[in-house]
Coordinates of C-alpha atoms in Angstrom, one line a residue:
M7 CA 76.1 -65.7 -53.6
A8 CA 74.1 -66.7 -56.5
F9 CA 70.9 -65.1 -57.4
L10 CA 67.9 -66.4 -59.4
L11 CA 68.3 -64.4 -62.5
F12 CA 66.6 -66.6 -65.0
A13 CA 63.1 -65.2 -65.7
I14 CA 60.2 -67.5 -64.3
Q15 CA 58.1 -67.5 -67.6
Y16 CA 55.8 -70.5 -68.2
G17 CA 56.1 -72.7 -71.2
F18 CA 59.6 -70.8 -72.5
A19 CA 62.9 -72.2 -72.1
E20 CA 65.0 -69.5 -70.7
E21 CA 68.9 -69.3 -70.4
G22 CA 69.9 -69.4 -66.9
V23 CA 72.1 -67.3 -64.8
P24 CA 75.6 -68.1 -65.9
L25 CA 77.5 -70.8 -63.8
M26 CA 81.2 -71.0 -63.9
R27 CA 83.3 -74.1 -63.9
P28 CA 86.6 -74.8 -61.8
D29 CA 88.4 -73.7 -64.9
G30 CA 86.4 -70.4 -65.1
S31 CA 84.4 -71.3 -68.2
T32 CA 80.7 -70.9 -68.3
I33 CA 78.1 -73.4 -68.0
T34 CA 75.1 -72.5 -70.4
F35 CA 71.8 -74.1 -69.4
Y36 CA 68.2 -73.6 -70.2
L37 CA 65.0 -73.8 -68.0
D38 CA 61.7 -74.2 -69.5
K39 CA 59.6 -73.4 -66.4
K40 CA 56.1 -74.8 -66.4
G41 CA 55.4 -74.2 -62.5
G42 CA 55.5 -78.0 -61.6
R43 CA 57.0 -80.0 -59.1
H44 CA 59.1 -82.1 -61.2
L45 CA 62.4 -81.3 -62.9
L46 CA 62.9 -83.2 -66.2
V47 CA 66.6 -83.3 -67.3
L48 CA 67.3 -84.0 -70.8
M49 CA 70.7 -85.2 -72.4
Q50 CA 71.6 -85.0 -76.2
G51 CA 73.8 -87.3 -78.0
S52 CA 77.1 -87.1 -79.3
D53 CA 76.7 -84.4 -81.9
C54 CA 78.2 -81.0 -81.7
N55 CA 74.9 -78.8 -81.8
S56 CA 73.3 -76.6 -79.6
V57 CA 70.6 -78.4 -77.6
V58 CA 68.3 -75.1 -77.6
H59 CA 67.9 -76.0 -81.2
S60 CA 66.8 -79.7 -81.1
K61 CA 63.3 -80.0 -81.8
V62 CA 63.1 -83.9 -80.9
I63 CA 64.5 -82.9 -77.4
N64 CA 62.6 -79.6 -76.9
D65 CA 59.2 -80.6 -78.7
R66 CA 59.0 -84.4 -78.1
F67 CA 60.9 -85.5 -75.3
A68 CA 60.2 -82.6 -73.2
A69 CA 56.6 -83.6 -73.1
V70 CA 57.2 -87.0 -71.2
I71 CA 55.9 -84.9 -68.4
G72 CA 53.6 -82.4 -69.2
D73 CA 53.9 -80.2 -66.0
A74 CA 57.5 -80.6 -65.5
D75 CA 60.3 -77.8 -65.8
V76 CA 62.4 -78.7 -68.3
L77 CA 66.3 -78.4 -68.0
T78 CA 68.8 -78.8 -70.8
V79 CA 72.4 -78.1 -70.6
E80 CA 74.9 -77.1 -73.1
K81 CA 78.1 -79.1 -73.8
Y82 CA 81.4 -77.3 -73.2
A83 CA 81.7 -74.2 -75.4
L84 CA 78.3 -74.4 -77.2
T85 CA 75.6 -71.7 -77.0
R86 CA 72.4 -71.1 -79.0
S87 CA 74.6 -68.8 -81.4
V88 CA 76.0 -72.0 -83.1
P89 CA 74.0 -72.8 -86.1
W90 CA 72.3 -76.2 -86.1
N91 CA 73.3 -78.9 -88.3
G92 CA 70.3 -81.7 -88.4
S93 CA 72.9 -84.3 -90.3
G94 CA 75.9 -83.9 -88.3
D95 CA 78.3 -81.4 -86.5
S96 CA 77.6 -77.8 -86.8
P97 CA 79.9 -76.3 -89.4
E98 CA 80.8 -73.6 -86.7
C99 CA 81.9 -76.1 -83.8
P100 CA 84.3 -74.1 -81.7
A101 CA 88.1 -75.4 -81.2
S102 CA 87.4 -75.5 -77.3
Y103 CA 84.5 -77.9 -77.9
Y104 CA 87.1 -80.5 -79.2
E105 CA 89.5 -79.9 -76.6
H106 CA 87.2 -79.8 -73.6
D107 CA 83.8 -81.6 -74.1
S108 CA 83.8 -85.3 -72.8
P109 CA 80.9 -87.6 -71.0
R110 CA 82.4 -86.7 -67.6
Q111 CA 82.8 -83.1 -68.4
R112 CA 79.2 -83.3 -69.3
A113 CA 77.9 -85.2 -66.3
D114 CA 79.9 -82.6 -63.8
D115 CA 78.0 -79.8 -65.8
Y116 CA 74.7 -81.2 -65.2
L117 CA 75.4 -82.1 -61.5
Q118 CA 76.6 -78.4 -60.7
V119 CA 73.4 -77.1 -62.2
M120 CA 70.8 -79.5 -61.0
S121 CA 72.2 -78.9 -57.4
W122 CA 71.9 -74.9 -58.1
L123 CA 68.5 -75.2 -59.0
D124 CA 67.2 -77.6 -56.6
E125 CA 68.5 -75.4 -53.9
Q126 CA 66.4 -72.4 -55.3
L127 CA 63.2 -74.5 -56.1
E128 CA 63.4 -77.6 -54.3
Y129 CA 61.8 -80.0 -56.7
D130 CA 59.8 -83.1 -55.7
N131 CA 61.2 -85.3 -58.1
I132 CA 64.1 -85.0 -60.4
I133 CA 64.1 -87.2 -63.7
L134 CA 67.0 -87.9 -66.2
L135 CA 66.3 -88.7 -69.5
G136 CA 69.4 -89.4 -72.2
G137 CA 69.9 -90.7 -75.4
S138 CA 72.8 -92.5 -77.1
E139 CA 76.0 -90.7 -75.3
G140 CA 73.2 -88.7 -73.5
A141 CA 72.4 -92.4 -71.7
L142 CA 75.9 -92.7 -70.7
V143 CA 75.8 -89.0 -69.2
A144 CA 72.5 -90.0 -67.5
A145 CA 74.2 -93.1 -65.6
M146 CA 77.3 -91.0 -64.7
V147 CA 74.9 -88.1 -63.1
A148 CA 72.7 -90.7 -61.4
S149 CA 75.7 -92.6 -60.0
R150 CA 76.7 -89.7 -58.2
S151 CA 73.5 -88.1 -57.1
D152 CA 70.9 -89.0 -54.4
K153 CA 68.4 -86.6 -55.6
V154 CA 67.5 -88.4 -58.8
S155 CA 63.8 -89.8 -58.6
A156 CA 64.0 -91.9 -62.0
V157 CA 66.3 -92.7 -65.1
I158 CA 65.4 -93.2 -68.7
T159 CA 68.2 -94.1 -71.1
L160 CA 67.6 -94.3 -75.1
N161 CA 70.1 -96.5 -77.3
G162 CA 72.9 -96.3 -74.7
G163 CA 74.3 -99.6 -76.0
G164 CA 76.2 -102.2 -73.8
R165 CA 78.8 -102.2 -71.1
F166 CA 81.8 -100.9 -73.0
F167 CA 82.1 -98.4 -75.7
V168 CA 84.7 -100.2 -77.6
D169 CA 82.4 -103.5 -77.8
D170 CA 79.7 -100.9 -79.7
V171 CA 82.3 -99.6 -82.0
F172 CA 83.1 -102.7 -83.1
Y173 CA 79.6 -103.8 -83.6
S174 CA 79.0 -100.4 -85.7
M175 CA 82.0 -101.4 -87.9
S176 CA 80.8 -104.9 -88.5
V177 CA 77.4 -103.6 -89.6
D178 CA 79.3 -101.2 -92.2
L179 CA 82.2 -102.8 -93.5
P180 CA 83.1 -106.3 -95.1
P181 CA 84.8 -108.9 -93.1
E182 CA 88.6 -108.1 -94.5
A183 CA 87.9 -104.4 -94.0
F184 CA 86.4 -105.0 -90.5
E185 CA 89.4 -107.0 -89.2
Q186 CA 91.7 -104.3 -90.5
A187 CA 89.7 -101.5 -88.8
T188 CA 89.5 -103.2 -85.6
Q189 CA 93.1 -103.7 -85.3
G190 CA 93.6 -99.8 -86.1
F191 CA 91.1 -99.1 -83.5
L192 CA 92.8 -101.1 -80.9
E193 CA 96.0 -99.3 -81.6
F194 CA 94.5 -96.2 -81.2
K195 CA 92.5 -97.3 -78.0
G196 CA 95.9 -98.2 -76.7
A197 CA 97.4 -94.9 -77.2
I198 CA 94.4 -93.2 -75.8
E199 CA 94.6 -95.0 -72.5
S200 CA 98.5 -94.8 -72.0
S201 CA 98.5 -91.2 -72.6
E202 CA 97.4 -88.2 -70.4
S203 CA 97.1 -85.6 -73.2
M204 CA 97.1 -85.9 -76.9
T205 CA 95.8 -83.2 -79.6
F206 CA 93.5 -84.5 -82.3
V207 CA 90.2 -84.6 -83.7
M208 CA 88.9 -87.9 -84.8
S209 CA 85.0 -88.6 -85.6
G210 CA 84.2 -85.6 -84.3
H211 CA 85.6 -85.6 -80.9
G212 CA 88.9 -84.8 -79.2
F213 CA 91.1 -86.6 -76.8
R214 CA 89.1 -85.9 -73.4
W215 CA 86.1 -87.4 -74.9
W216 CA 87.5 -90.6 -76.3
K217 CA 89.3 -91.2 -73.0
S218 CA 86.1 -90.3 -71.0
M219 CA 84.1 -92.8 -73.1
L220 CA 86.8 -95.6 -73.4
A221 CA 87.1 -95.7 -69.6
A222 CA 83.5 -95.6 -68.8
D223 CA 82.0 -99.0 -67.5
Q224 CA 78.0 -98.5 -68.2
T225 CA 77.1 -101.4 -66.5
E226 CA 78.9 -100.5 -63.1
L227 CA 77.3 -97.1 -63.2
L228 CA 73.9 -98.4 -63.8
L229 CA 74.5 -100.9 -60.9
S230 CA 75.2 -98.1 -58.5
V231 CA 71.9 -96.3 -59.5
S232 CA 69.1 -97.1 -56.9
A233 CA 66.2 -95.2 -58.6
P234 CA 64.0 -96.7 -61.1
L235 CA 65.5 -97.2 -64.3
L236 CA 64.2 -97.4 -67.8
I237 CA 66.5 -98.8 -70.7
I238 CA 64.8 -98.7 -74.1
Q239 CA 66.7 -100.2 -77.0
S240 CA 65.9 -99.8 -80.9
E241 CA 65.8 -103.2 -82.6
L242 CA 67.4 -101.9 -85.7
D243 CA 69.9 -99.9 -84.1
K244 CA 73.3 -99.7 -86.3
S245 CA 75.3 -97.3 -83.9
V246 CA 75.0 -99.6 -80.8
S247 CA 74.4 -103.0 -80.4
P248 CA 71.0 -104.2 -79.7
K249 CA 72.4 -107.5 -78.2
L250 CA 74.8 -105.9 -75.9
A251 CA 72.4 -103.4 -74.7
Y252 CA 69.9 -106.5 -73.7
D253 CA 72.8 -108.6 -72.2
Q254 CA 73.7 -105.7 -69.9
A255 CA 70.1 -105.2 -69.0
R256 CA 69.7 -108.7 -68.1
M257 CA 72.7 -108.7 -65.9
L258 CA 71.4 -105.5 -64.1
M259 CA 67.8 -107.1 -63.8
K260 CA 69.5 -110.2 -62.3
N261 CA 71.3 -108.0 -59.5
R262 CA 68.7 -105.3 -59.0
N263 CA 65.0 -105.0 -59.0
N264 CA 64.6 -101.2 -60.0
V265 CA 65.4 -102.1 -64.0
E266 CA 63.1 -102.4 -66.7
F267 CA 64.2 -103.2 -70.3
R268 CA 62.2 -102.3 -73.4
T269 CA 62.8 -103.2 -77.1
V270 CA 61.6 -101.0 -79.7
K271 CA 60.8 -103.4 -82.7
G272 CA 61.6 -102.1 -86.2
L273 CA 63.2 -98.8 -85.3
D274 CA 66.9 -97.5 -85.9
H275 CA 69.1 -95.2 -83.6
K276 CA 67.0 -92.2 -84.2
F277 CA 63.5 -93.9 -83.7
H278 CA 62.9 -94.2 -87.4
D279 CA 61.4 -97.2 -89.1
P280 CA 62.9 -98.8 -92.3
S281 CA 60.9 -96.3 -94.4
G282 CA 62.4 -93.2 -92.6
K283 CA 59.3 -92.5 -90.8
D284 CA 60.1 -91.0 -87.4
R285 CA 58.2 -92.7 -84.9
T286 CA 59.7 -91.0 -81.8
S287 CA 56.1 -90.4 -80.5
E288 CA 55.8 -94.0 -79.8
V289 CA 58.8 -93.9 -77.8
V290 CA 57.7 -90.9 -75.6
S291 CA 54.4 -92.7 -75.2
S292 CA 56.2 -95.8 -73.7
V293 CA 58.1 -93.6 -71.5
K294 CA 54.8 -91.8 -70.4
E295 CA 53.5 -95.4 -69.4
W296 CA 56.4 -96.1 -67.4
L297 CA 56.6 -93.0 -65.6
G298 CA 52.9 -93.4 -64.6
D299 CA 53.4 -97.0 -63.7
N300 CA 56.1 -96.0 -61.4
Q301 CA 53.9 -93.2 -59.8
I302 CA 56.6 -90.7 -60.6
T303 CA 54.1 -87.9 -62.6
S304 CA 52.0 -85.6 -61.0
E305 CA 49.1 -87.2 -62.3
I306 CA 49.4 -90.3 -60.5
R307 CA 50.6 -88.6 -57.0

């Protein structure tokens, strides 16, 4: 029987009791307990870095609901001992991360931790917020849980990952190089989809990650979410396609009445403006406004 072993300290993210995956490995998670009745679940992007060191997540987005307990979950094999690299993957990224990490694995981990925490603390509301790859993970989790009260996705792109990859290539490459790169990627995609296992690391990720990303249908996942859903997309994003994000949102809004789409003008994938200024605070304010409008925050209840 699992006991509540994490310290109940207010305003301090404490590492939770180790939970075991089916393969025997440990899920590492952190709970910043504020004493409120909401659980805010934050999901980072695709880099190999310990989430506990991310100031954007733990200082900025953690503030979208002032009195919420804040949950973050490490990716497979990552712990706070993995040094932070603000410009890319940690130089000490474990080999087992490349072998096991994937959006599907992350969703499984979040669902396991959320279920365990909710049994212990019985939250009134569970709110998911994920950015970039974390947006897809949030969609995966919400599509499999009836306990989720609201979902916020940030710069998650369009329906299929391959189309966002092609968009990113088109931004960075001249036409001739783009045609060659897309052909090469389609061959790579075909090899992944026809294989059950491969050993490689490409663009900081292994086979399971690529298999999961290429198989995911983000639109279908979001169509299955009944909770209020806010989709935010940066206008100047070069990592995922703003147009594809809008097309997806338009389709969702045509079929469901729980979806709102907001474009953040003049900002890139990391919410920086063309001068390099960080304007994440504006996105946080937008999320706060939406949560209030949907009567999810305790101030409205």
